[in-house]
Coordinates of C-alpha atoms in Angstrom, one line a residue:
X1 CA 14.8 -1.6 10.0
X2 CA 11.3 -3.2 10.0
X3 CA 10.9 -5.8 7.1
X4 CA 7.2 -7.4 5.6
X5 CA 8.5 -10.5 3.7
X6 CA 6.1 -11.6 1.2
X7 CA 6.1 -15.4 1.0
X8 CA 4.2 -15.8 -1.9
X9 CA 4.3 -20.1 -2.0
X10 CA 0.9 -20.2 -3.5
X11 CA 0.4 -16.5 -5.2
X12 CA -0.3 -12.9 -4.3
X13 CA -3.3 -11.0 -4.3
X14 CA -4.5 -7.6 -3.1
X15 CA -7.1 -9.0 -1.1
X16 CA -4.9 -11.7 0.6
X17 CA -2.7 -9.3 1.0
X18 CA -4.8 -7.0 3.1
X19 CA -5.9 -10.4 5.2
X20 CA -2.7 -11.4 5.9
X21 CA -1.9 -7.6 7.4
X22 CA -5.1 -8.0 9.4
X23 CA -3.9 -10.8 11.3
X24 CA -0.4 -9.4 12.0
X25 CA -2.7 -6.5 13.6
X26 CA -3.8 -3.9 11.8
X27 CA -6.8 -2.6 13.5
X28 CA -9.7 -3.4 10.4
X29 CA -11.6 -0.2 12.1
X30 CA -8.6 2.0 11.4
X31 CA -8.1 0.8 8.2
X32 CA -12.2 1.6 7.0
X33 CA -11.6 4.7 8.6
X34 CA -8.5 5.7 6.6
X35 CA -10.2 4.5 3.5
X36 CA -13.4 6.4 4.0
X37 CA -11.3 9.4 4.0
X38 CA -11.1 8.4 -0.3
X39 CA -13.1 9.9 -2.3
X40 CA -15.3 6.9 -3.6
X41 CA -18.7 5.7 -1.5
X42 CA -21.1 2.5 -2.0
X43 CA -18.2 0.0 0.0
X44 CA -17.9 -1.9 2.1
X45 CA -15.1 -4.7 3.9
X46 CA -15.7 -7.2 5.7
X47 CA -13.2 -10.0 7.0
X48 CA -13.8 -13.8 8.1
X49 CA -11.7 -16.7 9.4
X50 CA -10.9 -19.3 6.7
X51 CA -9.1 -22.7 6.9
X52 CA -6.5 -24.3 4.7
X53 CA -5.4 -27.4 4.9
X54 CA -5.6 -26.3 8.6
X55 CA -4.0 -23.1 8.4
X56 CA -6.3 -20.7 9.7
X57 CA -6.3 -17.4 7.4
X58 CA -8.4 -14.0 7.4
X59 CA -10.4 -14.0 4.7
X60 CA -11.1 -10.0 3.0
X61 CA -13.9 -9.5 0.8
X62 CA -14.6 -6.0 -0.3
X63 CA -18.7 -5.1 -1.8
X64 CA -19.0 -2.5 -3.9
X65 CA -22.7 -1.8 -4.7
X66 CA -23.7 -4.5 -2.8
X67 CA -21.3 -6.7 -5.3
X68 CA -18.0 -7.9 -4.9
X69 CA -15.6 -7.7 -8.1
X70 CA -11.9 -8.4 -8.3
X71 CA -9.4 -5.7 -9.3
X72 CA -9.3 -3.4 -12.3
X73 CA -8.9 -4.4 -15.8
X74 CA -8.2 -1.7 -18.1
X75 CA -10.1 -1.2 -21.8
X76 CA -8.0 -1.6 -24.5
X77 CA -7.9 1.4 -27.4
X78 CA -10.1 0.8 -29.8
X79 CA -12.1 -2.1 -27.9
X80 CA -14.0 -1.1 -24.7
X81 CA -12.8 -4.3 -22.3
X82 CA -14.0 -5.2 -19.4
X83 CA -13.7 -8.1 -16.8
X84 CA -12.2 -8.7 -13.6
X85 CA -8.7 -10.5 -12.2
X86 CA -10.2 -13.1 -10.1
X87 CA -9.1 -11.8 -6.9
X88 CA -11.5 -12.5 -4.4
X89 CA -11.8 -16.6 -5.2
X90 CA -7.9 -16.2 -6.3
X91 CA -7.3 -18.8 -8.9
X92 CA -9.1 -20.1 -11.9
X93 CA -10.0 -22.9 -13.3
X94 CA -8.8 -23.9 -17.0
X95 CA -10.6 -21.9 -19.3
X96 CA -14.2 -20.9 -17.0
X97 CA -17.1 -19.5 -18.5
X98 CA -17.6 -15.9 -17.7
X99 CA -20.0 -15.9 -14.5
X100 CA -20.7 -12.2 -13.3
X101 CA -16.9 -12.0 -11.9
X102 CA -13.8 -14.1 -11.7
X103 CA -12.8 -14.2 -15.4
X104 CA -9.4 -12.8 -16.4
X105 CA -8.2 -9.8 -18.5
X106 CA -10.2 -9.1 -22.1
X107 CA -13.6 -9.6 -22.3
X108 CA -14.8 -6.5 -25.0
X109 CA -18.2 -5.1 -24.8
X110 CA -19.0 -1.8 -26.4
X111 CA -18.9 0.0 -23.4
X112 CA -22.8 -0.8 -22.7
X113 CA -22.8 -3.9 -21.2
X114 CA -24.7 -4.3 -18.0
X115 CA -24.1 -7.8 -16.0
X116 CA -26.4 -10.1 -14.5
X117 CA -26.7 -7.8 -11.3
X118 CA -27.9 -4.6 -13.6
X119 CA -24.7 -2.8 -12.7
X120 CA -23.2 0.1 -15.5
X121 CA -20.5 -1.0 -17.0
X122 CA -20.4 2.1 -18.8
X123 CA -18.7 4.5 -16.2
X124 CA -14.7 4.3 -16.5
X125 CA -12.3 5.8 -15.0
X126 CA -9.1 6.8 -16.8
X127 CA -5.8 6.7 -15.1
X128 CA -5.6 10.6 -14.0
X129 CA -8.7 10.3 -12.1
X130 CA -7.3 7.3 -10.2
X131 CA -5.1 9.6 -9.2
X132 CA -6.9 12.0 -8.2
X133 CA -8.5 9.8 -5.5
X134 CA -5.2 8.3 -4.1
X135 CA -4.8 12.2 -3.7
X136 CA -7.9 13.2 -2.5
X137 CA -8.4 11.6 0.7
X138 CA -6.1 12.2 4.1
X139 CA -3.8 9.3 4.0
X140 CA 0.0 10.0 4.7
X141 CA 2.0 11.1 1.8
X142 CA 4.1 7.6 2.6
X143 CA 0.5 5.9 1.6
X144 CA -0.5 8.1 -1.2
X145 CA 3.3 7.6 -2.8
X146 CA 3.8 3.6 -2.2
X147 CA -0.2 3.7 -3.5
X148 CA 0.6 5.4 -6.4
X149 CA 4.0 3.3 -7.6
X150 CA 1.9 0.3 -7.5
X151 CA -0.6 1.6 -9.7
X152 CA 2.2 3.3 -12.0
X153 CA 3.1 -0.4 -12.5
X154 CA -0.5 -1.3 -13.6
X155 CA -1.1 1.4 -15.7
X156 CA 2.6 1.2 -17.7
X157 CA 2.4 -2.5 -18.3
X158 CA -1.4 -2.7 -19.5
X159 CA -0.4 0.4 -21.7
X160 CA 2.3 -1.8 -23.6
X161 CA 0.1 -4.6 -23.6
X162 CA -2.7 -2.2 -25.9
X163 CA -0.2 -0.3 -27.5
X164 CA -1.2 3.1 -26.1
X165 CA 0.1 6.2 -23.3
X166 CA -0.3 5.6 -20.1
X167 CA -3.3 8.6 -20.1
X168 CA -5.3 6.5 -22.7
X169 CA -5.4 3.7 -20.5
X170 CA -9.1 3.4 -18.7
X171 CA -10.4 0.8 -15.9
X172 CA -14.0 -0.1 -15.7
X173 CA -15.7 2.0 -12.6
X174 CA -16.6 -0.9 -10.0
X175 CA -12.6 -3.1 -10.6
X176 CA -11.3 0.2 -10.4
X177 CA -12.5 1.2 -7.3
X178 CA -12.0 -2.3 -5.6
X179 CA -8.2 -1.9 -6.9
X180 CA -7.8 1.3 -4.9
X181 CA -9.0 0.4 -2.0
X182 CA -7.1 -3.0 -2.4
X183 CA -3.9 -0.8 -3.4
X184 CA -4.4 1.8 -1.0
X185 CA -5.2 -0.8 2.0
X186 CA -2.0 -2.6 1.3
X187 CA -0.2 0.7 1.3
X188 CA -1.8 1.9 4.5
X189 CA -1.3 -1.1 6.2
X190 CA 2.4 -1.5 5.4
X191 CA 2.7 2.0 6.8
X192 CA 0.8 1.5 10.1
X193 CA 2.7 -1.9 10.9
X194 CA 6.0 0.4 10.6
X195 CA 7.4 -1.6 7.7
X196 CA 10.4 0.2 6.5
X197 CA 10.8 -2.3 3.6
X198 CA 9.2 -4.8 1.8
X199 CA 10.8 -7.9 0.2
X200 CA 9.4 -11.0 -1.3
X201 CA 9.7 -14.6 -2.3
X202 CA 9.6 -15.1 -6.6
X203 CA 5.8 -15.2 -7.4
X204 CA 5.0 -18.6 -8.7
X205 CA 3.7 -18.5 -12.3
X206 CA 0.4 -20.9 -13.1
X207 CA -0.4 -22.0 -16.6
X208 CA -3.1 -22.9 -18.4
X209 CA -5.3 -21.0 -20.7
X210 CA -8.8 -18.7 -19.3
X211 CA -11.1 -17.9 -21.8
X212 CA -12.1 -14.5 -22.9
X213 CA -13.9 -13.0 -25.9
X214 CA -11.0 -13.4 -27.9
X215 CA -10.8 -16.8 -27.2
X216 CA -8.7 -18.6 -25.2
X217 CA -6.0 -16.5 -22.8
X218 CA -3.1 -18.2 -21.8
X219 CA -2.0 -17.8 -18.2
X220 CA 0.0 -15.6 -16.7
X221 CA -2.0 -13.1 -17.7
X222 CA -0.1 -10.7 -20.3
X223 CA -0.4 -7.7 -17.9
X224 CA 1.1 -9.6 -15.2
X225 CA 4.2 -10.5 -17.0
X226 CA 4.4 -7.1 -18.0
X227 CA 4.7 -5.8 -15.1
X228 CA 6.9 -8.5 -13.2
X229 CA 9.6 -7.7 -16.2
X230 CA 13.2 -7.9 -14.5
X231 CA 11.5 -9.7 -11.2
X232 CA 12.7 -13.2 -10.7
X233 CA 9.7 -15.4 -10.8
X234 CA 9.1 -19.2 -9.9
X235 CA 7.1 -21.6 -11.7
X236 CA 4.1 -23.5 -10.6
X237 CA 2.4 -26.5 -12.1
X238 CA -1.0 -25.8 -11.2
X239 CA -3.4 -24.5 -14.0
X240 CA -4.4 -21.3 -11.9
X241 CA -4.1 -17.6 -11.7
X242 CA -2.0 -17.2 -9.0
X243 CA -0.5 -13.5 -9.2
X244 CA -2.9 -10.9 -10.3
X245 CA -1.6 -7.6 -11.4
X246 CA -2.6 -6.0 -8.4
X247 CA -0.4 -9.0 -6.7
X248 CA 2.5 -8.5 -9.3
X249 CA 2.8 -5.0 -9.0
X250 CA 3.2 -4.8 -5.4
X251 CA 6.3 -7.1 -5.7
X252 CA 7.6 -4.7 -8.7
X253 CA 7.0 -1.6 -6.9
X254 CA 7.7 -1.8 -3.6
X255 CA 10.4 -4.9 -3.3
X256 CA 13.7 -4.2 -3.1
X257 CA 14.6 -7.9 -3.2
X258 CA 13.3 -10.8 -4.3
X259 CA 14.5 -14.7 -3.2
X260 CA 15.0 -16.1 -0.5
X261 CA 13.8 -15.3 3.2
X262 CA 16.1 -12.3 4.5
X263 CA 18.4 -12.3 7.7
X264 CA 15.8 -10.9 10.4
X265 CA 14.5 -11.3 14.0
X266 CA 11.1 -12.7 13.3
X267 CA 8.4 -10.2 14.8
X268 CA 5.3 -11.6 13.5
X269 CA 3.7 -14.5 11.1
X270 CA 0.1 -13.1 9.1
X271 CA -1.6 -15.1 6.9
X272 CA -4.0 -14.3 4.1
X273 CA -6.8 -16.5 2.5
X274 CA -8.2 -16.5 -0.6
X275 CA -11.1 -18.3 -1.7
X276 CA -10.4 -21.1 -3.6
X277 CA -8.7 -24.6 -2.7
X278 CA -5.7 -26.1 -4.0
X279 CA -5.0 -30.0 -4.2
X280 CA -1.2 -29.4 -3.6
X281 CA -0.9 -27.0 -1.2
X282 CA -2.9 -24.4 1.0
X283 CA -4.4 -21.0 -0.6
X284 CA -3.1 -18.9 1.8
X285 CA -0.3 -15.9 1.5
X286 CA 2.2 -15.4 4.3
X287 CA 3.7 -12.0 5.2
X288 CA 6.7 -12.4 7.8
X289 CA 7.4 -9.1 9.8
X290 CA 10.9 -9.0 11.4
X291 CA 13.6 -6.5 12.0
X292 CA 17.1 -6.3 10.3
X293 CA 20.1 -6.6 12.5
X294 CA 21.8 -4.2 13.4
X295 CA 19.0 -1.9 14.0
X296 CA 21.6 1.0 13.2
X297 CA 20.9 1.8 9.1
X298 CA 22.4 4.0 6.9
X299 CA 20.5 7.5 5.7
X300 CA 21.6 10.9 3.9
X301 CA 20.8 14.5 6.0
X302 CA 20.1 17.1 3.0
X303 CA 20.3 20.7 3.8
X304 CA 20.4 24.0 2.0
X305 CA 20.3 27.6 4.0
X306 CA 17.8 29.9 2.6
X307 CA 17.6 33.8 3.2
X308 CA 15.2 34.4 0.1
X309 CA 12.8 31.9 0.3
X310 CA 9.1 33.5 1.0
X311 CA 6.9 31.9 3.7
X312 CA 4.1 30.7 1.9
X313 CA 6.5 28.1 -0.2
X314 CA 8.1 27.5 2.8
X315 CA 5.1 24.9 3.7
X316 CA 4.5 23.3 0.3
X317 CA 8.4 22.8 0.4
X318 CA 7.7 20.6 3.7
X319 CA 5.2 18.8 2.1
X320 CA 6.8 17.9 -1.0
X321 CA 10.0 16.4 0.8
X322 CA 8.1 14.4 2.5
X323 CA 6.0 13.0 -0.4
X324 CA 9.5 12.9 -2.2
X325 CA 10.3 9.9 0.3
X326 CA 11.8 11.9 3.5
X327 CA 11.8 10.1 6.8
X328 CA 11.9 13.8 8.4
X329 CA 12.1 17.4 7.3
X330 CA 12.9 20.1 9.6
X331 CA 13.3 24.0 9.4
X332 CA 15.9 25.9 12.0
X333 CA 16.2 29.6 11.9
X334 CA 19.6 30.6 11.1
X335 CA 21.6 34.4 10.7
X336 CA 23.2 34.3 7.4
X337 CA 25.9 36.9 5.4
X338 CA 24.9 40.6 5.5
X339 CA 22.8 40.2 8.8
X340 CA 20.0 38.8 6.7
X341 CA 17.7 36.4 8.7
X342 CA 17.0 33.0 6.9
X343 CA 16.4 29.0 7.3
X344 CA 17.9 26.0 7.3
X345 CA 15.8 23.2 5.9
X346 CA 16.8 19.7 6.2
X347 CA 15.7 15.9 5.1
X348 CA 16.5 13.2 6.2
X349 CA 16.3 10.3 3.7
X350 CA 17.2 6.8 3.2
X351 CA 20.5 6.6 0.5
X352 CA 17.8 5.1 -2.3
X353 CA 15.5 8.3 -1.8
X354 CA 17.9 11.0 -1.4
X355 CA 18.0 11.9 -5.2
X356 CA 14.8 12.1 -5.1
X357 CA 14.4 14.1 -2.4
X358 CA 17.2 16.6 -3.0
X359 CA 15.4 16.9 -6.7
X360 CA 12.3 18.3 -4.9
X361 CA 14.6 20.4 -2.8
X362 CA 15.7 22.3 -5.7
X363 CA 12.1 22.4 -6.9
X364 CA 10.2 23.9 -5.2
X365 CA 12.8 26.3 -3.2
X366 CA 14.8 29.1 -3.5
X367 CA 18.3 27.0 -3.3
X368 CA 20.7 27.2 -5.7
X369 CA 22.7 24.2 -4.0
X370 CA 22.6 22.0 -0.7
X371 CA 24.6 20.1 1.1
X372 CA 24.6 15.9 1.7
X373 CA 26.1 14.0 4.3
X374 CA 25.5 9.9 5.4
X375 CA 24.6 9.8 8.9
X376 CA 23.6 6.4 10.8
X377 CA 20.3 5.9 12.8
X378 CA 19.0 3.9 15.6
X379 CA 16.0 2.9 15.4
X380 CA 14.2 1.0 18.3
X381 CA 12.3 -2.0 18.1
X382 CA 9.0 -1.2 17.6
X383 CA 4.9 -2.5 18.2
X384 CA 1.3 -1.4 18.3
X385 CA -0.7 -2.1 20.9
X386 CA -4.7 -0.7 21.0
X387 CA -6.4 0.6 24.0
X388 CA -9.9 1.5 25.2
X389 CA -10.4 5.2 26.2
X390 CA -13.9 6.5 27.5
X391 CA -14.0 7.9 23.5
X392 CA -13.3 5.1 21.8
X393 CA -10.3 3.0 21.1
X394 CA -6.6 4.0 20.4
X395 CA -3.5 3.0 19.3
X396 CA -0.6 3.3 21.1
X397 CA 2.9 3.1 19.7
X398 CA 5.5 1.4 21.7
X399 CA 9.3 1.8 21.5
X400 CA 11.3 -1.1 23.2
X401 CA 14.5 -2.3 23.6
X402 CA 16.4 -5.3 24.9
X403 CA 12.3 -6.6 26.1
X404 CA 12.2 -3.1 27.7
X405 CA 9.6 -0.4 27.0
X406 CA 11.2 2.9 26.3
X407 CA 8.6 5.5 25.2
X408 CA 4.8 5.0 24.4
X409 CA 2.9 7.6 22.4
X410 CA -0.6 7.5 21.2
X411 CA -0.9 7.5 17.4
X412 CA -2.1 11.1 16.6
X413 CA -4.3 10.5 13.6
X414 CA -6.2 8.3 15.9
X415 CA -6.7 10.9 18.9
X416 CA -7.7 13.1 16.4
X417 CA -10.5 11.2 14.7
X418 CA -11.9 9.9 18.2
X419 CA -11.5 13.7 19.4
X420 CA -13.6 15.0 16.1
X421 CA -16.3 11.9 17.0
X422 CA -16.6 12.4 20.7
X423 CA -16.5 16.3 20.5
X424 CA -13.3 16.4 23.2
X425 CA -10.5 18.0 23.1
X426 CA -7.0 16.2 21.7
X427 CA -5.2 16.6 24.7
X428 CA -8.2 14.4 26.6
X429 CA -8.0 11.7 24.4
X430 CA -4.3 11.6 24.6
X431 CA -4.3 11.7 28.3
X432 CA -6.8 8.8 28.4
X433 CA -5.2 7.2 26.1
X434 CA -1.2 7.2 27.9
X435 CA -3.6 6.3 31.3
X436 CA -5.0 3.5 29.7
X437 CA -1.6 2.0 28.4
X438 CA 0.1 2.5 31.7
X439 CA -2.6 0.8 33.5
X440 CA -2.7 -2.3 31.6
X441 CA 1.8 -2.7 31.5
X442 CA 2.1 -2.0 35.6
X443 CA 2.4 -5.3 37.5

């Protein structure tokens, strides 16, 4: 099992986040490229090296309009709101006057305000249609899902902070945005490093107070708190936002610890780097990727035989295991009772996801029962490693064991997209691409 450790010393941020997955290797082209595939425009990311205290960092800024804004803040009911976490510069200073971007949580306006830039304010998007773009684009369901409990946590706690549904809740257009592809980034990259699990240090809590247009806000931020209810947290005595709610929810929902480092085989060290610079300690977040020992882990195999089930749900059933939390779904053809011709269709699914996944079994199926049994699996060490084709460039996943390579294969999405781009076929790209790996491992 593949863990990303977050170890939050001096906060947790969506941006810093991203960084810190960038420099434990996930390919910044890939990552625009399974973005772009969102149905939002006028972006852009860039990355740079920063130092801390002599740590070097990456450094993630994402424009949008040719500005760069920190994370969603909802609007209140009743009170259009607007304002941004400070995410990019990733801490405040006591109490700062409002400067374009960078000031915390409330700051109503009557849903006409228009900052120093000329942007529109006015344009919000409501918690549905957030939604619908996680949906919209071609990420893997495992993205779209992990994307979407992190935003769940957003939209919940800001809903108890106003008082209203989770429907009435609204984010102003450009934080929104920069949220999603935050969230989204995050999710994707978590996904393409092979993390099968995510656990993180207690986020440290700053005080202090930020000031807003309802006067001074005290720190953390209430949405924040919200949203880290049942999470142990740490405190801190700087007078700083240091866990924004983008931050805070992905240690609410995707940890399944928080504390103290876990017992792992240390694969990789990435650091993230936020703007700003602390006297006590550096600005930087630190995501440890290792691997649980043993590598054998428990799962559940959930199968139901099917001789009534017609075809055309037979693929939306596929799809809905798999964005029920499956690890694999499988149909066999099978002879049932009364020489009637049917299916077996099976999931396999870690032991925390198999409720969820026998629920969608039931669904959107025929069954009228199924069958569960645990099952252990062995899962090799695994790493990424890109490679240069006469198309463009490739991943290539590698399976090793013991320091020995046991299978490559190319990642698909990529041989597809360099395929579409160079007007090849698949199978060229992927024959390039196992040529290319093999020549750079032989002696």
């Amino acid at each position: 099992m593949r863990i990303a450790y977050f170890d939050c010393f001096s906060g947790l941020a969506g941006d810093m986040a991203l960084g810190a997955l960038i420099d434990l290797g996930l390919d910044v082209d890939r990552l625009r490229a399974a973005l772009s595939t969102l149905p939002v425009d006028g972006w852009s990311l860039t990355t740079e090296d920063r130092h801390k205290m002599g740590i070097r960092g990456v450094g993630l800024r994402i424009d949008i309009g040719g500005r760069s804004e920190g994370p969603a803040t909802p609007h209140g009911h009743g009170h259009h709101e607007h304002g941004h976490h400070d995410h990019g510069h990733h801490g405040h200073d006591p109490a700062p006057a409002h400067h374009g971007h960078g000031h915390d949580d409330l700051d109503p306006s009557h849903g006409h305000d228009h900052d120093a830039g000329g942007h529109d304010h006015a344009h919000h998007f409501h918690y549905a249609d957030i939604v619908r773009i996680l949906k919209g684009g071609d990420l893997p369901p495992p993205v779209v899902e992990r994307a979407l409990a992190a935003f769940d946590a957003i939209a919940d706690a800001e809903a108890r902070v106003h008082g209203v549904e989770r429907a009435a809740v609204h984010f102003h257009e450009v934080g929104a945005v920069d949220s999603i592809l935050d969230i989204a980034g995050v999710a994707f990259g978590l996904w393409a490093l092979g993390v099968d699990r995510v656990e993180s240090a207690p986020p440290p809590m700053g005080r202090g107070f930020i000031r807003c247009a309802h006067g001074p806000m005290p720190l953390p931020a209430p949405a924040t708190l919200e949203i880290l209810e049942g999470v142990p947290i740490a405190p801190c005595p700087l007078e700083r936002e240091l866990v924004t709610p983008t931050g805070a929810a992905f240690v609410a929902a995707w940890a399944e610890r928080v504390g103290g480092f876990p017992e792992m085989v240390v694969e990789g060290v990435g650091w993230g780097a936020g703007n700003a610079d602390f006297p006590d300690r550096p600005n930087l977040l630190r995501v440890v990727l290792g691997r649980s020992e043993p590598e054998a882990a428990r799962c559940v195999v959930i199968e139901s035989n099917l001789d009534d089930c017609p075809p055309e749900l037979a693929g939306h059933l596929l799809d809905r295991l798999f964005e029920a939390g499956a690890r694999d779904a499988w149909f066999a053809p099978i002879h049932m009772k009364k020489n009637r011709p049917g299916f077996t269709v099976g999931a396999l699914a870690d032991a925390g996801r198999a409720a969820a996944v026998e629920e969608a079994l039931l669904a959107e199926s025929t069954a009228i029962g199924l069958r569960r049994f645990p099952v252990t699996r062995l899962k090799l060490a695994r790493r990424q490693q890109r490679v240069e084709t006469p198309y463009g460039p490739v991943t290539i996943k590698v399976a090793h064991r013991g320091g020995r390579v046991i299978n490559a294969a190319p990642e698909y999405e990529d041989c597809r997209r360099v395929a579409r781009q160079a007007g090849v076929p698949l199978k060229a790209v992927y024959q390039h691409a196992v040529a290319a790996f093999v020549g750079r491992e032989a002696p």
